[in-house]
C-alpha positions as a printed NumPy array, in Angstrom:
array([[ 56.385, 146.457,  89.264],
       [ 53.949, 149.201,  87.954],
       [ 51.087, 147.025,  88.172],
       [ 51.585, 146.183,  91.893],
       [ 52.147, 150.213,  92.045],
       [ 48.681, 151.03 ,  90.582],
       [ 47.109, 148.613,  93.193],
       [ 48.797, 150.126,  96.358],
       [ 47.44 , 153.513,  95.757],
       [ 45.07 , 153.194,  98.863],
       [ 45.043, 150.527, 101.531],
       [ 42.96 , 147.393, 100.929],
       [ 42.475, 144.166, 102.497],
       [ 40.751, 141.783,  99.527],
       [ 41.837, 140.999,  95.979],
       [ 40.11 , 138.984,  93.515],
       [ 42.31 , 137.487,  90.639],
       [ 40.423, 136.551,  88.013],
       [ 41.445, 133.623,  85.725],
       [ 43.796, 132.173,  87.964],
       [ 46.631, 130.253,  86.008],
       [ 49.572, 128.341,  87.232],
       [ 51.938, 131.199,  86.619],
       [ 49.483, 133.435,  88.073],
       [ 49.404, 131.98 ,  91.334],
       [ 53.002, 132.772,  91.764],
       [ 51.791, 136.399,  91.182],
       [ 49.07 , 136.473,  93.781],
       [ 51.669, 134.779,  96.388],
       [ 54.1  , 137.462,  95.322],
       [ 51.288, 140.039,  95.925],
       [ 50.392, 138.552,  99.261],
       [ 54.297, 138.725, 100.243],
       [ 54.566, 142.485,  99.551],
       [ 51.299, 143.597, 100.986],
       [ 50.72 , 142.599, 104.552],
       [ 47.075, 141.353, 105.707],
       [ 45.658, 141.147, 102.324],
       [ 43.734, 138.115, 101.356],
       [ 43.446, 136.89 ,  97.701],
       [ 40.963, 134.915,  96.342],
       [ 42.316, 133.529,  92.785],
       [ 38.994, 132.048,  90.448],
       [ 39.509, 129.676,  87.283],
       [ 37.703, 127.647,  85.222],
       [ 40.306, 125.07 ,  84.473],
       [ 40.491, 122.259,  87.42 ],
       [ 43.967, 121.61 ,  86.538],
       [ 44.828, 125.362,  87.189],
       [ 43.274, 125.247,  90.527],
       [ 45.148, 122.026,  91.651],
       [ 48.313, 123.823,  90.82 ],
       [ 47.588, 127.104,  92.2  ],
       [ 46.349, 125.368,  95.507],
       [ 49.504, 123.62 ,  95.938],
       [ 51.707, 126.545,  95.296],
       [ 49.757, 128.54 ,  97.886],
       [ 50.122, 125.598, 100.426],
       [ 54.005, 125.333,  99.477],
       [ 54.354, 129.061, 100.18 ],
       [ 52.85 , 128.637, 103.543],
       [ 49.819, 131.476, 102.853],
       [ 47.196, 129.071, 102.153],
       [ 45.347, 130.836, 104.904],
       [ 45.474, 134.21 , 103.059],
       [ 45.298, 133.11 ,  99.267],
       [ 42.58 , 130.907,  98.351],
       [ 41.592, 129.477,  94.699],
       [ 38.296, 128.612,  93.531],
       [ 36.627, 126.855,  90.298],
       [ 34.057, 129.705,  89.502],
       [ 33.057, 131.987,  86.742],
       [ 33.727, 135.379,  87.736],
       [ 29.894, 136.354,  86.263],
       [ 28.909, 133.954,  89.201],
       [ 30.893, 135.365,  92.005],
       [ 29.268, 137.433,  94.659],
       [ 31.129, 139.543,  97.24 ],
       [ 33.09 , 142.782,  97.527],
       [ 36.712, 143.364,  96.699],
       [ 39.193, 146.342,  97.074],
       [ 41.148, 145.414,  93.972],
       [ 40.297, 143.093,  91.114],
       [ 43.508, 141.954,  89.049],
       [ 42.697, 140.715,  85.567],
       [ 46.044, 139.525,  83.613],
       [ 45.68 , 137.659,  80.423],
       [ 42.043, 136.771,  80.412],
       [ 40.48 , 139.661,  78.9  ],
       [ 41.395, 138.528,  75.474],
       [ 38.876, 135.595,  75.934],
       [ 35.684, 137.643,  76.903],
       [ 35.084, 138.511,  73.467],
       [ 33.634, 142.057,  72.047],
       [ 30.304, 140.967,  72.865],
       [ 30.674, 140.655,  76.245],
       [ 32.859, 143.68 ,  77.248],
       [ 29.671, 145.573,  78.789],
       [ 28.823, 142.292,  81.098],
       [ 32.479, 142.026,  81.975],
       [ 32.984, 145.767,  83.195],
       [ 29.467, 145.375,  84.861],
       [ 30.354, 142.614,  86.801],
       [ 33.957, 143.714,  87.757],
       [ 32.157, 146.855,  88.794],
       [ 29.464, 145.212,  90.868],
       [ 32.525, 143.375,  92.739],
       [ 34.627, 146.353,  93.635],
       [ 34.028, 148.443,  96.589],
       [ 33.171, 152.136,  96.219],
       [ 36.628, 153.094,  96.315],
       [ 38.258, 150.023,  94.64 ],
       [ 40.791, 149.475,  91.987],
       [ 40.841, 147.284,  88.901],
       [ 43.863, 146.404,  87.039],
       [ 43.184, 145.176,  83.548],
       [ 46.224, 143.731,  81.792],
       [ 45.614, 142.412,  78.154],
       [ 47.047, 142.452,  74.771],
       [ 45.412, 144.95 ,  72.684],
       [ 45.936, 147.259,  69.929],
       [ 45.385, 150.796,  68.667],
       [ 42.887, 151.85 ,  66.009],
       [ 39.774, 149.484,  65.173],
       [ 39.666, 146.19 ,  66.195],
       [ 39.986, 143.285,  63.623],
       [ 36.895, 142.077,  62.131],
       [ 37.868, 138.247,  62.945],
       [ 41.001, 136.263,  64.71 ],
       [ 44.171, 135.308,  62.445],
       [ 43.248, 131.611,  61.788],
       [ 46.594, 130.161,  62.521],
       [ 46.83 , 132.024,  65.717],
       [ 43.063, 131.371,  66.575],
       [ 43.687, 127.634,  65.988],
       [ 47.173, 126.865,  67.222],
       [ 48.351, 129.755,  69.77 ],
       [ 45.367, 131.391,  71.301],
       [ 41.888, 129.565,  70.574],
       [ 39.034, 131.989,  70.689],
       [ 40.876, 135.249,  71.223],
       [ 40.182, 138.831,  70.344],
       [ 42.397, 141.442,  70.812],
       [ 40.476, 144.379,  72.086],
       [ 41.191, 147.925,  70.596],
       [ 41.887, 150.611,  73.215],
       [ 38.59 , 152.393,  72.003],
       [ 36.559, 149.098,  72.934],
       [ 38.243, 148.79 ,  76.445],
       [ 37.661, 152.325,  77.209],
       [ 33.692, 152.53 ,  75.726],
       [ 32.824, 149.576,  77.633],
       [ 34.438, 150.448,  80.782],
       [ 32.96 , 153.738,  81.072],
       [ 29.491, 152.241,  80.949],
       [ 30.312, 150.676,  84.044],
       [ 31.812, 154.068,  85.376],
       [ 35.15 , 152.644,  85.44 ],
       [ 37.716, 155.252,  84.278],
       [ 40.925, 154.286,  82.48 ],
       [ 43.698, 156.166,  83.926],
       [ 46.925, 154.506,  83.056],
       [ 47.967, 153.379,  79.662],
       [ 51.66 , 152.545,  79.787],
       [ 53.527, 152.083,  76.616],
       [ 56.683, 151.005,  75.411],
       [ 59.854, 152.964,  76.356],
       [ 59.877, 156.164,  74.141],
       [ 56.608, 154.743,  72.983],
       [ 53.437, 156.822,  72.727],
       [ 49.765, 156.466,  71.873],
       [ 49.717, 158.875,  69.03 ],
       [ 52.931, 157.322,  66.967],
       [ 52.24 , 153.614,  66.036],
       [ 55.632, 153.4  ,  64.793],
       [ 56.946, 153.84 ,  68.34 ],
       [ 55.275, 150.645,  69.564],
       [ 58.298, 148.343,  69.347],
       [ 56.858, 145.491,  71.606],
       [ 54.202, 142.983,  70.354],
       [ 51.848, 144.041,  73.083],
       [ 51.038, 147.1  ,  74.721],
       [ 49.823, 146.962,  78.265],
       [ 46.347, 148.474,  79.239],
       [ 45.201, 149.286,  82.836],
       [ 41.798, 150.461,  83.584],
       [ 41.507, 152.036,  87.016],
       [ 38.077, 152.149,  88.611],
       [ 37.503, 155.051,  91.2  ],
       [ 33.736, 155.367,  91.723]])
């Protein structure tokens, strides 16, 4: 998995998983299983997701290394070698991108790496969400443009270094984007 490879560039011991969901708990357990002696903290704002995640970690026998807490990332203290955010950035909102990246930078160790995986778009950002999608599928979302992500992350000294596109795709050829979402990864490195 490319996401794991991006995180394994240098040895590390502590991982923060922002916006822990039910299926995300399995990702944290899988990450721990692949990389020995790693402590994982998953955070969420959902009490139900918290219960599910804790139970899955217990069932997998890794609850001594994989912890889950009910806390907003903005209230978190500590330092982490890796930060992983999958499927949460769409809910941050453009007005809070600078705050998000600044907090992530504060939480990263000096040689820390952040993986940001989000649904996004090339070109300019939409002025407003699609009303149907906002109401029935993805309430309160904002699909960030690549330029918004890069501009906000640069202010916090987070450097975007891996921007994979679908097989055969490229950032300069929008016609080649055959999948509905394009993966974005922002990697921090000092």
